[in-house]
Coordinates of N, CA, C and O in Angstrom, one line a residue:
M1 N -11.0 -17.7 -18.7 CA -9.9 -18.5 -17.7 C -9.3 -17.6 -17.2 O -9.0 -16.5 -17.2
T2 N -9.0 -17.9 -15.9 CA -8.0 -17.2 -14.9 C -6.7 -17.5 -14.9 O -6.1 -18.4 -16.0
I3 N -5.8 -16.6 -14.2 CA -4.7 -16.8 -14.4 C -4.5 -17.4 -12.8 O -4.8 -17.2 -12.4
D4 N -2.8 -18.0 -13.1 CA -2.3 -18.8 -11.7 C -2.2 -17.3 -10.8 O -1.4 -16.5 -11.5
K5 N -1.8 -17.9 -10.0 CA -1.6 -16.8 -8.8 C 0.2 -16.3 -8.8 O 0.0 -15.3 -8.4
S6 N 0.9 -17.6 -9.0 CA 2.4 -17.4 -9.2 C 2.4 -16.3 -10.7 O 3.7 -16.0 -10.7
L7 N 1.7 -16.4 -11.6 CA 1.9 -15.7 -13.0 C 1.4 -14.4 -12.6 O 1.7 -13.1 -13.6
K8 N 0.6 -14.0 -11.8 CA 0.2 -12.4 -11.9 C 1.6 -11.4 -10.9 O 2.1 -11.8 -10.4
V9 N 1.3 -10.1 -11.8 CA 2.1 -9.0 -11.3 C 1.3 -8.4 -10.2 O 0.2 -8.3 -10.5
K10 N 2.0 -8.9 -9.0 CA 1.5 -7.4 -8.0 C 1.1 -5.9 -8.4 O 0.3 -5.6 -8.0
K11 N 2.1 -5.5 -8.9 CA 1.6 -4.1 -9.2 C 0.5 -3.7 -10.2 O 1.2 -2.5 -11.6
G12 N 0.1 -4.8 -11.4 CA -0.2 -4.8 -12.7 C -1.4 -3.9 -12.4 O -1.5 -3.2 -13.6
G13 N -1.9 -3.6 -11.4 CA -3.6 -2.8 -11.7 C -3.3 -1.4 -10.8 O -4.3 -0.7 -10.6
V14 N -2.0 -1.0 -10.6 CA -1.9 0.1 -9.9 C -1.8 1.4 -10.8 O -2.1 2.3 -9.9
A15 N -1.3 1.3 -12.0 CA -1.1 2.4 -12.9 C -2.6 3.3 -12.9 O -3.5 2.9 -12.6
N16 N -2.1 4.6 -12.9 CA -3.3 5.3 -12.9 C -3.9 5.3 -14.3 O -3.3 5.4 -15.6
K17 N -5.2 5.2 -14.8 CA -5.7 5.1 -16.1 C -7.0 6.3 -16.5 O -7.5 6.7 -15.7
S18 N -7.3 6.6 -17.5 CA -7.9 7.5 -17.8 C -8.9 6.7 -18.0 O -9.4 6.3 -19.8
V19 N -10.3 6.9 -17.6 CA -11.6 6.1 -17.6 C -13.1 7.1 -17.8 O -14.3 6.3 -17.3
M20 N -12.8 8.3 -17.5 CA -13.6 8.8 -17.7 C -14.0 9.0 -18.8 O -14.0 8.5 -20.4
T21 N -15.7 9.6 -18.8 CA -16.7 10.0 -20.2 C -16.1 11.1 -20.9 O -15.4 11.8 -20.4
R22 N -16.7 10.8 -22.1 CA -16.1 12.5 -22.6 C -16.8 13.7 -21.7 O -16.0 14.6 -22.1
V23 N -17.6 13.8 -21.7 CA -18.4 14.8 -20.9 C -17.7 15.2 -19.7 O -16.9 16.5 -19.2
E24 N -17.1 13.8 -18.7 CA -16.5 14.1 -17.8 C -14.8 15.0 -17.9 O -14.3 15.9 -17.5
R25 N -14.3 14.4 -19.2 CA -13.1 14.5 -19.8 C -13.1 16.5 -20.1 O -12.4 17.5 -19.8
I26 N -13.8 16.3 -20.6 CA -14.1 18.0 -21.3 C -14.1 18.8 -20.2 O -13.6 20.1 -20.1
N27 N -15.0 18.7 -19.3 CA -15.4 19.4 -17.8 C -13.8 19.8 -17.5 O -13.5 20.5 -16.6
R28 N -13.2 18.6 -16.9 CA -12.1 18.4 -16.2 C -10.9 19.1 -17.1 O -10.5 20.1 -16.7
L29 N -11.0 19.5 -18.3 CA -10.1 20.2 -19.5 C -10.7 21.5 -19.0 O -9.6 22.6 -19.1
K30 N -11.8 22.0 -19.2 CA -11.9 23.0 -19.2 C -12.0 23.7 -17.5 O -11.3 25.1 -17.3
E31 N -11.5 23.2 -16.9 CA -11.2 23.1 -15.2 C -9.4 23.9 -15.3 O -9.0 24.5 -14.7
I32 N -9.0 23.0 -16.2 CA -7.5 23.0 -16.4 C -7.2 24.2 -16.8 O -5.8 25.0 -17.0
G33 N -7.8 24.4 -18.0 CA -7.6 25.5 -18.8 C -7.3 25.3 -20.5 O -6.9 25.9 -21.2
K34 N -7.3 24.2 -20.6 CA -7.0 23.5 -21.6 C -8.1 23.1 -22.7 O -7.9 22.5 -23.7
W35 N -9.1 23.7 -22.3 CA -10.5 23.5 -23.7 C -11.3 24.6 -23.9 O -11.4 25.5 -22.6
E36 N -11.8 25.2 -25.3 CA -12.2 26.3 -24.9 C -13.4 25.5 -25.9 O -13.1 24.8 -26.7
D37 N -14.9 26.2 -25.9 CA -15.7 26.0 -26.4 C -15.3 25.9 -28.2 O -14.9 26.6 -28.6
G38 N -16.4 25.0 -28.7 CA -15.6 25.1 -30.3 C -14.1 24.0 -30.4 O -14.2 23.8 -31.7
N39 N -13.9 23.9 -29.6 CA -12.3 22.5 -30.1 C -13.3 21.5 -30.3 O -14.3 21.0 -30.4
A40 N -12.1 20.7 -31.6 CA -12.6 19.5 -32.4 C -12.3 18.4 -31.0 O -11.3 18.4 -30.1
I41 N -13.6 17.3 -31.1 CA -13.5 16.1 -29.9 C -12.2 15.3 -30.2 O -11.6 14.8 -29.3
L42 N -12.1 15.1 -32.0 CA -11.1 14.3 -31.9 C -9.8 14.7 -32.1 O -9.6 16.0 -31.9
G43 N -9.1 14.3 -31.2 CA -7.4 14.2 -30.4 C -8.0 14.9 -29.7 O -6.3 15.8 -28.8
M44 N -8.8 14.7 -28.7 CA -8.6 15.4 -27.3 C -7.4 15.1 -26.3 O -6.8 13.9 -26.3
P45 N -6.9 15.7 -25.8 CA -6.0 15.3 -24.7 C -6.4 14.3 -23.2 O -7.2 14.7 -23.1
K46 N -5.4 13.7 -23.4 CA -5.8 12.6 -22.3 C -5.8 13.4 -21.2 O -5.0 14.4 -20.8
V47 N -6.8 12.8 -20.1 CA -7.0 13.1 -18.3 C -6.6 12.2 -17.8 O -7.3 10.8 -18.1
R48 N -5.7 12.3 -16.5 CA -5.3 11.4 -15.9 C -6.4 11.4 -14.5 O -7.0 12.5 -14.4
V49 N -6.5 10.1 -14.0 CA -7.6 9.9 -13.3 C -7.0 9.9 -11.5 O -5.9 8.9 -12.0
V50 N -7.0 10.6 -11.0 CA -6.0 10.7 -9.3 C -6.7 9.6 -8.7 O -8.0 9.8 -8.7
K51 N -6.1 8.8 -8.1 CA -6.5 7.9 -7.1 C -5.8 8.4 -5.7 O -4.7 8.3 -5.7
I52 N -6.8 8.2 -4.5 CA -6.4 9.2 -4.0 C -6.7 7.7 -2.6 O -7.4 6.7 -2.4
S53 N -5.6 7.1 -2.2 CA -5.3 6.4 -1.0 C -5.7 6.7 0.4 O -4.7 7.0 0.4
M54 N -5.9 6.3 1.0 CA -6.0 6.5 2.7 C -4.9 5.5 3.1 O -5.0 4.7 3.2
K55 N -4.1 6.5 3.8 CA -3.1 5.9 4.7 C -3.5 5.1 6.3 O -4.7 5.9 6.3
K56 N -3.2 3.8 6.7 CA -3.6 3.3 7.6 C -3.3 4.0 9.0 O -1.7 4.4 9.4
K57 N -3.9 3.8 10.3 CA -3.6 4.8 10.9 C -2.7 3.8 11.6 O -2.9 2.6 11.9
K58 N -1.2 4.2 12.7 CA -0.6 3.9 13.1 C -0.7 3.8 15.0 O 0.0 3.4 15.2
K59 N -2.0 4.6 14.9 CA -1.9 4.7 16.3 C -2.3 3.7 17.1 O -1.8 3.2 18.5
E60 N -2.8 2.6 16.3 CA -3.0 1.2 16.8 C -1.9 0.6 17.8 O -2.0 0.0 18.6
K61 N -0.6 0.7 16.7 CA 0.4 -0.4 17.2 C 1.1 0.2 18.2 O 1.5 -0.4 19.0
T62 N 0.9 1.7 18.1 CA 1.7 2.3 19.1 C 0.9 2.6 20.6 O 1.6 1.9 21.3
E63 N -0.2 2.6 21.0 CA -1.3 1.7 21.7 C -0.5 0.8 22.3 O -0.4 0.7 23.7
E64 N -0.8 -0.1 21.6 CA -0.5 -1.9 21.7 C 0.9 -1.7 22.6 O 1.5 -2.2 23.7
K65 N 2.0 -1.2 22.1 CA 3.2 -1.2 22.4 C 3.5 -0.3 23.7 O 4.0 -0.8 24.9
D66 N 2.7 0.9 24.0 CA 2.6 1.4 25.2 C 2.2 0.5 26.7 O 2.5 0.6 27.4
E67 N 1.0 -0.2 25.9 CA 0.2 -1.1 26.9 C 1.3 -2.3 27.2 O 1.5 -2.8 29.0
K68 N 1.9 -2.5 26.6 CA 3.2 -3.7 27.2 C 3.9 -3.2 27.8 O 4.1 -3.7 28.7
K69 N 4.7 -1.9 27.2 CA 5.8 -1.3 28.2 C 5.0 -1.3 29.7 O 5.7 -1.6 30.3
K70 N 3.9 -0.7 29.8 CA 3.0 -0.9 30.9 C 3.2 -1.7 31.7 O 3.3 -1.9 32.8
K71 N 3.1 -2.8 31.2 CA 2.8 -4.1 32.0 C 3.9 -4.9 32.4 O 4.1 -5.4 33.6
K72 N 5.3 -4.3 31.8 CA 6.6 -5.1 32.2 C 6.5 -4.3 33.1 O 7.3 -4.2 34.3

């Protein structure tokens, strides 16, 4: 069953989540320095997955404005 568009939250899926596999988490913790060989797997600290968003280029808009100014 789907949710109606009016009931959806726009920022619902924006939060960072830890969805790494156990091996990926252990490797990341080793990089940070929070993991040593022999530590218990149970009670492992959480590791955030960093989402990188690319910013859109604004050159297109400025070029269009420059062209319009030249035409006037």
